[in-house]
Coordinates of C-alpha atoms and ligand atoms in Angstrom, one line a residue:
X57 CA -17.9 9.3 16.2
X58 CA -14.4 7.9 17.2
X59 CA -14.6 5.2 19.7
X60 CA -13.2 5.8 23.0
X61 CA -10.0 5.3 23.5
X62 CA -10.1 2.6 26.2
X63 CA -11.6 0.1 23.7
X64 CA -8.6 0.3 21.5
X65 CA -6.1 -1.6 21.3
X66 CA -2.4 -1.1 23.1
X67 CA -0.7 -3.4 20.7
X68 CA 1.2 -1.0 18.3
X69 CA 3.6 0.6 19.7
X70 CA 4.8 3.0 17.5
X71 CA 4.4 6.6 18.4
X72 CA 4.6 9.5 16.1
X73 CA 4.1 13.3 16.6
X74 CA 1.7 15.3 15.1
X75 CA 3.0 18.6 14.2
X76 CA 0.0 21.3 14.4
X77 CA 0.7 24.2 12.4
X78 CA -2.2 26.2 10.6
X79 CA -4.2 23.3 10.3
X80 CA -6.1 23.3 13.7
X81 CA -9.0 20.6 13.2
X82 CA -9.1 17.2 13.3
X83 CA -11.5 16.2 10.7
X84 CA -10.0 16.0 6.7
X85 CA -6.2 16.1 8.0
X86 CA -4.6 13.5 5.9
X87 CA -1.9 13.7 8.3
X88 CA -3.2 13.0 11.4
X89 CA -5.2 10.5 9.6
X90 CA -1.8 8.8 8.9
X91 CA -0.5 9.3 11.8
X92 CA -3.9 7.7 14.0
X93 CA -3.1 4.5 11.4
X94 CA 0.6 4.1 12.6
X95 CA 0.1 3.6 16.2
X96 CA 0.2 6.3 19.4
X97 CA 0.3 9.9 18.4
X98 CA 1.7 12.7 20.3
X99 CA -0.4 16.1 19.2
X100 CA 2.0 18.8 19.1
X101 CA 2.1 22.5 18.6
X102 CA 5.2 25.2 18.5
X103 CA 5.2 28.4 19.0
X104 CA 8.2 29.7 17.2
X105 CA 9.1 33.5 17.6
X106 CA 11.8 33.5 15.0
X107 CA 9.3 31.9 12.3
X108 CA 8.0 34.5 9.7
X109 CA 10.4 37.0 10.5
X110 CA 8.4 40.1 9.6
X111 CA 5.1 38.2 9.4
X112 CA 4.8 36.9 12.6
X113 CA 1.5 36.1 13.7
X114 CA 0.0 40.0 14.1
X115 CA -2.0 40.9 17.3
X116 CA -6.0 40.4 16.2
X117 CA -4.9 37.1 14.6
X118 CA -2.7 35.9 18.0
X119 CA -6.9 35.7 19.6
X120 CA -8.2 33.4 17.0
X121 CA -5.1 30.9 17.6
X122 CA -5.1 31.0 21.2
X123 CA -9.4 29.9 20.9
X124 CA -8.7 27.7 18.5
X125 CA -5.8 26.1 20.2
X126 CA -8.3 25.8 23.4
X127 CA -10.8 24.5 21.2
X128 CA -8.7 21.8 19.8
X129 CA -7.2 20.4 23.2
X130 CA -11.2 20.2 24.0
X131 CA -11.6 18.2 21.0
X132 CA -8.5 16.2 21.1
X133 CA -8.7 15.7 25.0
X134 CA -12.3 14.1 24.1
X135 CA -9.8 11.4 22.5
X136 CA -8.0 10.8 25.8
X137 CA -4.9 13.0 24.1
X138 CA -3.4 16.2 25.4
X139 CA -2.3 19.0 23.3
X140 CA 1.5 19.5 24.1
X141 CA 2.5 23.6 23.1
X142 CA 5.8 23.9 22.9
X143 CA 7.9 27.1 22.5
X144 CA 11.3 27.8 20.9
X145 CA 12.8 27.1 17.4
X146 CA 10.7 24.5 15.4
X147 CA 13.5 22.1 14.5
X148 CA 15.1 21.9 18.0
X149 CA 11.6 21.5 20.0
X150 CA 10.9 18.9 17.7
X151 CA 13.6 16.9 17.3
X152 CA 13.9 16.8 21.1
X153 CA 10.4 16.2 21.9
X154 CA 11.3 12.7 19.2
X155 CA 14.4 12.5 21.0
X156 CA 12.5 12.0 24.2
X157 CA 9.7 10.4 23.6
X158 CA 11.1 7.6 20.8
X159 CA 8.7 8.8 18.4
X160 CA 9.8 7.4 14.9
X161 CA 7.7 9.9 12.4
X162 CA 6.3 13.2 12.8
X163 CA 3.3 14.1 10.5
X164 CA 2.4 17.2 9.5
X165 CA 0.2 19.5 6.8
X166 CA 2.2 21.0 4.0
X167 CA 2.4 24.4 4.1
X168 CA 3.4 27.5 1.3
X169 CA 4.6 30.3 3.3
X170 CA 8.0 31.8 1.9
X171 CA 10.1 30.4 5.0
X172 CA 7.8 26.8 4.9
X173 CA 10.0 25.0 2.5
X174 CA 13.6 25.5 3.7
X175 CA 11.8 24.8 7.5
X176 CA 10.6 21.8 6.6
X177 CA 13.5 20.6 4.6
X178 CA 15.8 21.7 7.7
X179 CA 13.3 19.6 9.6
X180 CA 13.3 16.7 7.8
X181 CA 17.2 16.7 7.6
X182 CA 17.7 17.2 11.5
X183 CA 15.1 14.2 12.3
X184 CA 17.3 11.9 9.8
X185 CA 20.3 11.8 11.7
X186 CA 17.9 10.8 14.6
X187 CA 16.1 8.0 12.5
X188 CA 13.0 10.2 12.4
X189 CA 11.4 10.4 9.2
X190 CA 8.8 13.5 8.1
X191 CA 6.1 13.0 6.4
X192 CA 3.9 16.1 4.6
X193 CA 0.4 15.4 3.7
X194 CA -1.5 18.3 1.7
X195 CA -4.5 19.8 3.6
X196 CA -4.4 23.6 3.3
X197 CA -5.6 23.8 -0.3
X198 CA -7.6 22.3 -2.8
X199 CA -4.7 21.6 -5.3
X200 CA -1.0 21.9 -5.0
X201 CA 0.9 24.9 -5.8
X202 CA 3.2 22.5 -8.6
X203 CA -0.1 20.4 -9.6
X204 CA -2.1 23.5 -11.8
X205 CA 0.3 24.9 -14.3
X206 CA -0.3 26.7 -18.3
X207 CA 0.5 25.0 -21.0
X208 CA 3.5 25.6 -20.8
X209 CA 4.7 24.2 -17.8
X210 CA 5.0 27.8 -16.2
X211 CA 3.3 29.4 -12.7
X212 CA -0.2 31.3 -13.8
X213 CA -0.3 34.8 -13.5
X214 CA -4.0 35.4 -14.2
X215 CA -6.8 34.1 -12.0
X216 CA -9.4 33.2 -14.7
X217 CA -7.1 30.7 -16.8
X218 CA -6.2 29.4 -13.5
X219 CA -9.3 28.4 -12.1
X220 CA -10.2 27.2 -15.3
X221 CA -7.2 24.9 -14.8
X222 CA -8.1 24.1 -11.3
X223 CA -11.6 23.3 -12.2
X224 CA -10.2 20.9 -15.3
X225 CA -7.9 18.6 -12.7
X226 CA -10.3 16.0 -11.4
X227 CA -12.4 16.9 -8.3
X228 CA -10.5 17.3 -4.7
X229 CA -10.4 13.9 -2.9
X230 CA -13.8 13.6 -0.1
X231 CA -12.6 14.7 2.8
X232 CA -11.0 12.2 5.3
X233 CA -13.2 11.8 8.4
X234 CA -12.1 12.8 12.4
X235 CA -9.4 9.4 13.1
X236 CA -9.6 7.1 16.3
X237 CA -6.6 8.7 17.9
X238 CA -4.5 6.5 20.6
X239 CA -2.6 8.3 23.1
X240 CA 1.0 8.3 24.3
X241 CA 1.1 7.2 27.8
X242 CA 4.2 9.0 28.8
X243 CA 4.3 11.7 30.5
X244 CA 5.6 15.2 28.4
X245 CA 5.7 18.6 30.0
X246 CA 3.7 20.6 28.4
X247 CA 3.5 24.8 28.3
X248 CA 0.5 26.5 29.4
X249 CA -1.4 28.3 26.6
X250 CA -2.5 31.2 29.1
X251 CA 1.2 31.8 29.6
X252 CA 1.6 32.6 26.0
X253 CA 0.2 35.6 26.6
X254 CA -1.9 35.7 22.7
X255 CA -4.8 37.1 24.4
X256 CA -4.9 41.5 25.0
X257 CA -5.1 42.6 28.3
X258 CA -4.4 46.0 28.5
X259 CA -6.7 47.1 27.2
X260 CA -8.4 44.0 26.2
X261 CA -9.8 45.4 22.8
X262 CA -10.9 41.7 22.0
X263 CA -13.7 41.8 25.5
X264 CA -16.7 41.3 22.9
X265 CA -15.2 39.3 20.3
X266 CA -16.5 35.8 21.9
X267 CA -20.0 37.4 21.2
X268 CA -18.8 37.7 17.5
X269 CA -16.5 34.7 16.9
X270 CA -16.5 31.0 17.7
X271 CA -12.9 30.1 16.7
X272 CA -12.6 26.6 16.3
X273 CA -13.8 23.2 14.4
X274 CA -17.5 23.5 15.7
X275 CA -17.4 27.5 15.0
X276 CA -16.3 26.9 11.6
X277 CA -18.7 24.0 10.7
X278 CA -21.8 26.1 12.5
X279 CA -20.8 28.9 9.8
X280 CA -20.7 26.9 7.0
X281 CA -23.5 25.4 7.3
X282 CA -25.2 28.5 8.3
X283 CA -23.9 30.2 5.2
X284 CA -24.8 27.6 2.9
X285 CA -28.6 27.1 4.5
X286 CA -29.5 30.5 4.6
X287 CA -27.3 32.8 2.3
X288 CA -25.2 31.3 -0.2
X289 CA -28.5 31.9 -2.8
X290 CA -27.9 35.8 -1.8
X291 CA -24.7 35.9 -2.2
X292 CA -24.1 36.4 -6.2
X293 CA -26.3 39.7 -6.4
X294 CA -25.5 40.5 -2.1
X295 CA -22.0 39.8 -1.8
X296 CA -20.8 43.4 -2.7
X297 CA -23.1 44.9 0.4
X298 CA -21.7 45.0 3.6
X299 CA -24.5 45.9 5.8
X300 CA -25.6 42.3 4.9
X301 CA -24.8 38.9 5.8
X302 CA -24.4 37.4 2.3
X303 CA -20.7 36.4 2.7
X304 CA -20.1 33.2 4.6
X305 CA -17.2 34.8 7.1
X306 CA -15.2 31.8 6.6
X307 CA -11.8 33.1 5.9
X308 CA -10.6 33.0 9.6
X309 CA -11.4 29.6 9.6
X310 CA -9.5 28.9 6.5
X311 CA -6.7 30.9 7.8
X312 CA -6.2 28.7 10.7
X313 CA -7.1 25.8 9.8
X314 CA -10.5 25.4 11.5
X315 CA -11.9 24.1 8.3
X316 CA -10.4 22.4 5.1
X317 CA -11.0 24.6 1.8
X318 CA -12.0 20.4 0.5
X319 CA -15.0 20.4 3.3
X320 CA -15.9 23.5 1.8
X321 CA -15.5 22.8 -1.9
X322 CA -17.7 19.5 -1.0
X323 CA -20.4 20.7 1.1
X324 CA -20.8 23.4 -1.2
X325 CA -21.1 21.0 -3.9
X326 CA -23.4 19.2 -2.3
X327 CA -26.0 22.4 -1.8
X328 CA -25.7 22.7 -5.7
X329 CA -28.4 19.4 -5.8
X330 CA -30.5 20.8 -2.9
X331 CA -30.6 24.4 -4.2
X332 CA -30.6 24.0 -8.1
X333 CA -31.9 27.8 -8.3
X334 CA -28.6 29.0 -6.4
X335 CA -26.0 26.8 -8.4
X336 CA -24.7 30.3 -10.2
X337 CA -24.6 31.7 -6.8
X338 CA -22.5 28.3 -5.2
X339 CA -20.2 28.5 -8.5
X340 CA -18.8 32.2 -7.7
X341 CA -18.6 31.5 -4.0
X342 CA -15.9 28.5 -5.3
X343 CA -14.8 30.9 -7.4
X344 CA -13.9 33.1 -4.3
X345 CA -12.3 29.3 -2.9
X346 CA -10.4 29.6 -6.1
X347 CA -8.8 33.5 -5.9
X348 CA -7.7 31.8 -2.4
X349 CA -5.9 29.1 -4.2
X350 CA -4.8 31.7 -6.9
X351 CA -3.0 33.5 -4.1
X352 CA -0.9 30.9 -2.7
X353 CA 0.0 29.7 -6.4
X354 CA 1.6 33.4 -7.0
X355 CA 3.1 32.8 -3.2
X356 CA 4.6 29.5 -3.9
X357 CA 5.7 30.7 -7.5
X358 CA 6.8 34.0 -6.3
X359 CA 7.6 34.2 -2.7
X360 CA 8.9 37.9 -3.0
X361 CA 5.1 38.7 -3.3
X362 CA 4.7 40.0 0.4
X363 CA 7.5 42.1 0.4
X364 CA 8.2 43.2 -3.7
X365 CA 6.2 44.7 -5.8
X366 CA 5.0 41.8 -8.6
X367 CA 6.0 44.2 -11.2
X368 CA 9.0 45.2 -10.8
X369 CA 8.2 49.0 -12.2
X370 CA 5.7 49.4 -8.8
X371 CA 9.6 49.5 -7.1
X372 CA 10.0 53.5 -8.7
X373 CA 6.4 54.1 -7.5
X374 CA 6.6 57.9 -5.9
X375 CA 4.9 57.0 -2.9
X376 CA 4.4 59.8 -0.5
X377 CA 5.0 59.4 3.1
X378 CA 2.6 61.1 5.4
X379 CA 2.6 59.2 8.9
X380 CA -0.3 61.7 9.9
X381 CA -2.2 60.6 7.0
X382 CA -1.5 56.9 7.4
X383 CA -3.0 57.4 11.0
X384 CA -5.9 58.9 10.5
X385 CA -6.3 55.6 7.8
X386 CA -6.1 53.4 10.8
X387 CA -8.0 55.2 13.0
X388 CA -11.1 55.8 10.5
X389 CA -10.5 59.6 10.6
X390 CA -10.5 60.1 6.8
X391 CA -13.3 62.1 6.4
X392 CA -14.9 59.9 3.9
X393 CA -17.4 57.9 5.5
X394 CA -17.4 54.7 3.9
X395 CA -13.4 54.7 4.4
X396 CA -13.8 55.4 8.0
X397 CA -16.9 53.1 8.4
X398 CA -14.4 49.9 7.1
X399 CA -11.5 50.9 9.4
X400 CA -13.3 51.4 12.4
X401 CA -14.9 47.9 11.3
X402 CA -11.9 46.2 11.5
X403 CA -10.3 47.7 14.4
X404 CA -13.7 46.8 16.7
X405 CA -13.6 43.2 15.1
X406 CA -11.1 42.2 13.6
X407 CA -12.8 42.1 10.3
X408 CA -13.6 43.7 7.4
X409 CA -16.3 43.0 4.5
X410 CA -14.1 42.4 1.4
X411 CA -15.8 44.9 -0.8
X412 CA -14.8 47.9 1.9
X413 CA -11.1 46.3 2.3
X414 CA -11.4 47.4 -1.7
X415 CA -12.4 50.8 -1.4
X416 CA -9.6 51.4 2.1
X417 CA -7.4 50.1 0.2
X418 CA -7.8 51.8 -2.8
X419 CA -8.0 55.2 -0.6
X420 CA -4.6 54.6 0.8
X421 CA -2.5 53.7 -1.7
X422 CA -4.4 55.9 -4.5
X423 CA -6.1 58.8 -3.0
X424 CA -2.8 59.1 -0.3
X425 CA -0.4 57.7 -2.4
X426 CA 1.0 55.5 0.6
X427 CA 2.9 52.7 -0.2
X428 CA 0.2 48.9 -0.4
X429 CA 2.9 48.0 2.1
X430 CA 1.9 49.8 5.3
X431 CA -1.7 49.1 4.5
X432 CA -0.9 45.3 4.1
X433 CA 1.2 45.6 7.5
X434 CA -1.9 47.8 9.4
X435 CA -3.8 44.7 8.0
X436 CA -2.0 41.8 8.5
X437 CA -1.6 43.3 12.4
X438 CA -5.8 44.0 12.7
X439 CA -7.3 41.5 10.5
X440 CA -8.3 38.0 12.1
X441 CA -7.7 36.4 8.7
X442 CA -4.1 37.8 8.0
X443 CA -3.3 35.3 5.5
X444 CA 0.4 36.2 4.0
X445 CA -0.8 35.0 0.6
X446 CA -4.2 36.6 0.6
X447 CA -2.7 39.8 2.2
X448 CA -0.2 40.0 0.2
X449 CA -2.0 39.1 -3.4
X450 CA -5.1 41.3 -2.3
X451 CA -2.9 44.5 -1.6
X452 CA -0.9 43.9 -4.6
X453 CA -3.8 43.7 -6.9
X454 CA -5.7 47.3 -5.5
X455 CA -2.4 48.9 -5.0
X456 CA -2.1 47.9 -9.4
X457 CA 1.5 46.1 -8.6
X458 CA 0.1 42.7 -8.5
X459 CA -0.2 39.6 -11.1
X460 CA -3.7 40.3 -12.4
X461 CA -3.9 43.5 -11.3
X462 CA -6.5 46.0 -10.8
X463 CA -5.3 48.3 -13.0
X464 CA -3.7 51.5 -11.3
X465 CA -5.9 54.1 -13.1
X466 CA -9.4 52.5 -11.8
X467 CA -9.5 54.8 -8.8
X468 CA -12.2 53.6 -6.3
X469 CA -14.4 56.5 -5.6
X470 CA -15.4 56.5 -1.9
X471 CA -18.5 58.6 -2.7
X472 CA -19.8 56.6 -5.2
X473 CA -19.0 53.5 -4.0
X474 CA -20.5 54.0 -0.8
X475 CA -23.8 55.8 -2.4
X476 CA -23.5 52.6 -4.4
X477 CA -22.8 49.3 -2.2
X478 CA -24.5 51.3 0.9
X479 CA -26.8 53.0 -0.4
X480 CA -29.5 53.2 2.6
X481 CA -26.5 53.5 4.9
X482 CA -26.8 51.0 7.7
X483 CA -23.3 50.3 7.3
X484 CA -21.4 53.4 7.4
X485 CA -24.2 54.9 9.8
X486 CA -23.6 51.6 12.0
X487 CA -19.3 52.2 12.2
X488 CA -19.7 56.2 11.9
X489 CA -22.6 57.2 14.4
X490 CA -21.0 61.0 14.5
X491 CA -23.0 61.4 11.4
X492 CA -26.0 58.6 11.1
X493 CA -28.4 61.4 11.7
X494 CA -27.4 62.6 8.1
X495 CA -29.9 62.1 5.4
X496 CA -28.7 59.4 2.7
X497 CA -28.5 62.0 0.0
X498 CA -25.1 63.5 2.1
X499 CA -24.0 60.5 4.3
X500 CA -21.4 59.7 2.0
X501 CA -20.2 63.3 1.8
X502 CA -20.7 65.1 4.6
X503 CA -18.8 68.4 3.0
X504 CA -21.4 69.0 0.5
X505 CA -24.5 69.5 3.4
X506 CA -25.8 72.8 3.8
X507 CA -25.3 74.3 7.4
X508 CA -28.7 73.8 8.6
X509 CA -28.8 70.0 7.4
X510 CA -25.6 69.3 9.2
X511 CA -26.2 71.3 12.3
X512 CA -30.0 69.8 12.5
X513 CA -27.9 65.8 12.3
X514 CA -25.7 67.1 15.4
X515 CA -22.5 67.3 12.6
X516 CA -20.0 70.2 12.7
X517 CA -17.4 68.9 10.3
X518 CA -13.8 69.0 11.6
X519 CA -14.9 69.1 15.2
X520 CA -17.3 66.2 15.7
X521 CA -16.5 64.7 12.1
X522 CA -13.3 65.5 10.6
X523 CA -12.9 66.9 6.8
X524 CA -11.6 65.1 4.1
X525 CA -7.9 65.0 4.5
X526 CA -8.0 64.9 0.8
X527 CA -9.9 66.5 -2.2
X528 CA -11.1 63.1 -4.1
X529 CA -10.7 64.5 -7.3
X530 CA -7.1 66.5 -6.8
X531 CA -6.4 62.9 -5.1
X532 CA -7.5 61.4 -8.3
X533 CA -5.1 64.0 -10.5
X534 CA -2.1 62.9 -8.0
X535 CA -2.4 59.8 -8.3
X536 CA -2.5 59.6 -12.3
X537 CA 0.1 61.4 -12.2
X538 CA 2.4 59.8 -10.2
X539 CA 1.1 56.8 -12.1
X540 CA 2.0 58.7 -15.3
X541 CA 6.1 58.7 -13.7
X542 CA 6.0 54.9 -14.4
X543 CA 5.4 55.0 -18.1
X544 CA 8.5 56.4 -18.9
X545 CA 9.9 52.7 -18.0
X546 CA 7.8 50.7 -20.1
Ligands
FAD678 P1 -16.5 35.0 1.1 O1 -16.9 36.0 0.1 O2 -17.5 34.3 1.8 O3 -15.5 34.1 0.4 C1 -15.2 32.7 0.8 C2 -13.7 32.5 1.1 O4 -13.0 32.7 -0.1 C3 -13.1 33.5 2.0 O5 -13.4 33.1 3.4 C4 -11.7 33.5 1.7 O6 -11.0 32.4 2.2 C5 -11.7 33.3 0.1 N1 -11.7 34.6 -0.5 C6 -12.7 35.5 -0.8 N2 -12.3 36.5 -1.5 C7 -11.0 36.4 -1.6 C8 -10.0 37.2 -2.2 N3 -10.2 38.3 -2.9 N4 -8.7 36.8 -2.2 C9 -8.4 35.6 -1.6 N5 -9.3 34.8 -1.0 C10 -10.6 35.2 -1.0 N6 -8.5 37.4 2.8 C11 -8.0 36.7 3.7 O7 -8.4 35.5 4.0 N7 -6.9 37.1 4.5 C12 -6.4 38.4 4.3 O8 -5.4 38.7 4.9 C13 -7.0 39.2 3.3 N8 -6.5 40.5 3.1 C14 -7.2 41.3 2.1 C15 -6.7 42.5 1.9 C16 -7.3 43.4 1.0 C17 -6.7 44.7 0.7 C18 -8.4 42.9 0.2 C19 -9.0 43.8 -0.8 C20 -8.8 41.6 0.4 C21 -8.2 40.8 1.4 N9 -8.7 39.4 1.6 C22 -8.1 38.7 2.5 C23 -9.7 38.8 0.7 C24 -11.2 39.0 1.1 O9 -11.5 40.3 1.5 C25 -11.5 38.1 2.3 O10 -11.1 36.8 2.1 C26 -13.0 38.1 2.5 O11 -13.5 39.4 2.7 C27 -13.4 37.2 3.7 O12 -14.8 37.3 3.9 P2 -15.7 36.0 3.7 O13 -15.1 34.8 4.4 O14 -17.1 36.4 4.1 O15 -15.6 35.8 2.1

């Protein structure tokens, strides 16, 4: 535990900044382990409207950061420092919060996002005129982008040879412990994070999402080592079922920041020696760590990947445009149970299991031929993970455009794959009670029940449950079809 801060010593006096961005912990931060070494640190955090352009921070994800923003000026205040939020353009709030304060270095996490680079190099130019250097540490992943390349020198395109790579470099360093932090004893105005206005009032959608969440270093390391107690031996056979708890529900965590992807590569490690029987099981939960990596290696490689389609013959794709369609998509109003069971999951909390975000995703760009781009919008607006590289990678590879794609013509089937991954049904019947009452042998498609076994389960399809909006196997024709347009460019 870090000493208090009254038995430190005053005697260095040099002050630097810590710029928070989405790395919101204080244990394994390279950076602000630096930073603790040099002297007094000033724990900072910006909220820039202008960053990310398109990809701002979406709605579901604007809760997480304003919990774990409170949760880290709990943990930091426990130090004796305060949190200072800042708003406006990163480089000017910055440079004048140095400017002010006489702070000679600001410290920071590296980060991958398209706009990341050019910010940081604007940064680092701005503070130079001032005499303020910037120092990056990594943090975010478990190798860098330029550190895992083929043979050849070149960016990987597909995930197995990567990891392979990945898993050849010499184990990720042991994470740094939480620093002895001393504060700045000047006084800086600070902006009040309720003021920010991150958290829905009307309606406040998120009322029982406190019940669900715990955003935040303690949340994240309760889950881990929740996950890694109790289900990590479950999840190699029970990580495709989503009326289960086999996944660890870490990636919020990871997307802010909450928790290192190291403390998880090394804790998990460790539970391979206490659970010998579950080390096959451990080893394709890294390997999940690993399509994470994989996606911000195509991001830093390729940082079109949000916006373009990877291959560039996915930009001719005849994608329809039905906005009706595309609502009843986001409201869970499909038709197709297991499609409406995994919107309606997301839109109540902000998650989804990953083998449903399959299946909707599949569904919209395949079965209604809509465009990966308003689903990985819908998403990155509901999801409390929106991770630009995840997002972006995940759409891409159901939607068939991606590097290592799924390829186009494996059309999920929402029947089977719900008969399939929820086969007793407490998942869809938990997210679509207008027909739980339905025996399993129909649950998954309602159309085919006779009269008296949807009348006796209280269904009357297109009035208490609506119809499929589309026939799955016409859907399946259109969709090979239009696939079929692309050939001709090969
Ligand atoms: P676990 O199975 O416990 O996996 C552990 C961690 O590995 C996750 O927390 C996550 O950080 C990472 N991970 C797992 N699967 C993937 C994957 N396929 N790609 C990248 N990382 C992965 N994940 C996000 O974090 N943010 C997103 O915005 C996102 N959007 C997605 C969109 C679509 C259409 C699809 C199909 C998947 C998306 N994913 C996204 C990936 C995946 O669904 C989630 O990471 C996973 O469901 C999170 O649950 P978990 O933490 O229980 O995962």
């Amino acid at each position: 535990m870090p000493s208090s801060p009254k038995n430190r010593s005053t005697a260095m006096a040099d002050v630097s900044i810590y710029w928070f961005r989405d790395d919101l912990r204080l244990a394994d931060l390279p950076g602000l382990a630096a930073a603790a070494q040099a002297g007094h640190v000033i724990p900072v955090f910006v909220r820039d409207p202008d960053l990310g352009d398109t990809w701002r921070i979406g709605s579901a994800s604007q809760w997480w950061l304003h919990h774990s923003l409170l949760s880290l000026r709990t943990r930091l205040a426990e130090q004796g420092l305060e949190l200072i939020l800042k708003s406006g353009a990163t480089v000017a709030a910055l440079s004048a919060l140095a400017a002010q304060t006489g702070a000679t270095t600001v410290y920071c996490s590296r980060h991958y996002q398209p706009w990341a680079g050019a910010l940081e190099t604007t940064l680092k130019e701005r503070l130079s005129k001032q005499g303020v250097r910037l120092k990056r540490y990594p943090g975010t992943l478990l190798h860098e982008p330029e550190d895992v390349a083929t043979g050849g020198g070149t960016p990987f395109k597909v995930f197995t040879p990567f990891w392979r790579a990945c898993n050849r470099r010499p184990d990720p360093h042991q994470p740094v412990p939480v620093p002895e932090l001393t504060p700045y004893n000047g006084l800086i105005e600070s902006e009040e994070l309720l003021d920010w206005g991150l958290l829905p009032t009307s309606p406040n959608w998120a009322f029982d999402w406190n019940d669900l969440w715990h955003p935040g270093e303690a949340g994240a390391q309760t889950a881990l080592t929740q996950f890694l107690d109790y289900h990590v031996q479950d999840y190699g056979d029970g990580r495709d079922i989503p009326s289960e708890p086999n996944t660890s529900k870490l990636s919020p965590y990871l997307r802010f920041g909450n928790l290192s992807p190291r403390q998880v590569w090394h804790a998990a490690q460790a539970s391979k020696l206490e659970l010998p029987e579950a080390v096959g099981s451990i080893e394709k939960f890294l390997s999940e760590i690993g399509w994470r990596e994989f996606c911000y290696h195509l991001l830093f490689h390729f940082p079109t990947m949000p916006d373009e389609a990877f291959n560039p013959k996915f930009s001719f794709f005849p994608w329809d445009d039905d906005p009706e369609r595309l609502i009843a998509w986001q409201r869970g109003q499909t038709g197709y149970p297991i499609v409406d069971a995994g919107m309606r999951e997301l839109w109540q909390t902000g998650f989804m299991h990953n083998r449903v975000r399959m299946v909707v995703a599949s569904f919209l760009t395949k079965h209604l031929l809509l465009n990966w781009r308003a689903g990985e919008e819908w998403f990155w607006d509901c999801l409390l993970d929106a991770d630009i590289a995840s997002n972006a990678c995940s759409w891409q590879w159901v939607g068939g455009s991606g590097a290592d794609a799924s390829p186009y013509f494996r059309i999920f089937n929402p029947i089977a794959q719900g008969e399939k991954f929820d086969k007793a049904g407490a998942y869809t019947r938990r997210w679509v009670p207008e027909v739980a009452d339905l025996p399993n042998k129909y649950l998954h498609k309602p159309w085919e029940a006779p009269d008296d076994v949807l009348s006796a389960a209280g269904v009357r399809l297109g009035d208490t449950y609506p119809r499929p909006i589309v026939d799955h196997k016409t859907a399946r024709e259109a969709a090979l079809s239009a696939y079929g347009t692309l050939k001709s460019l090969d």
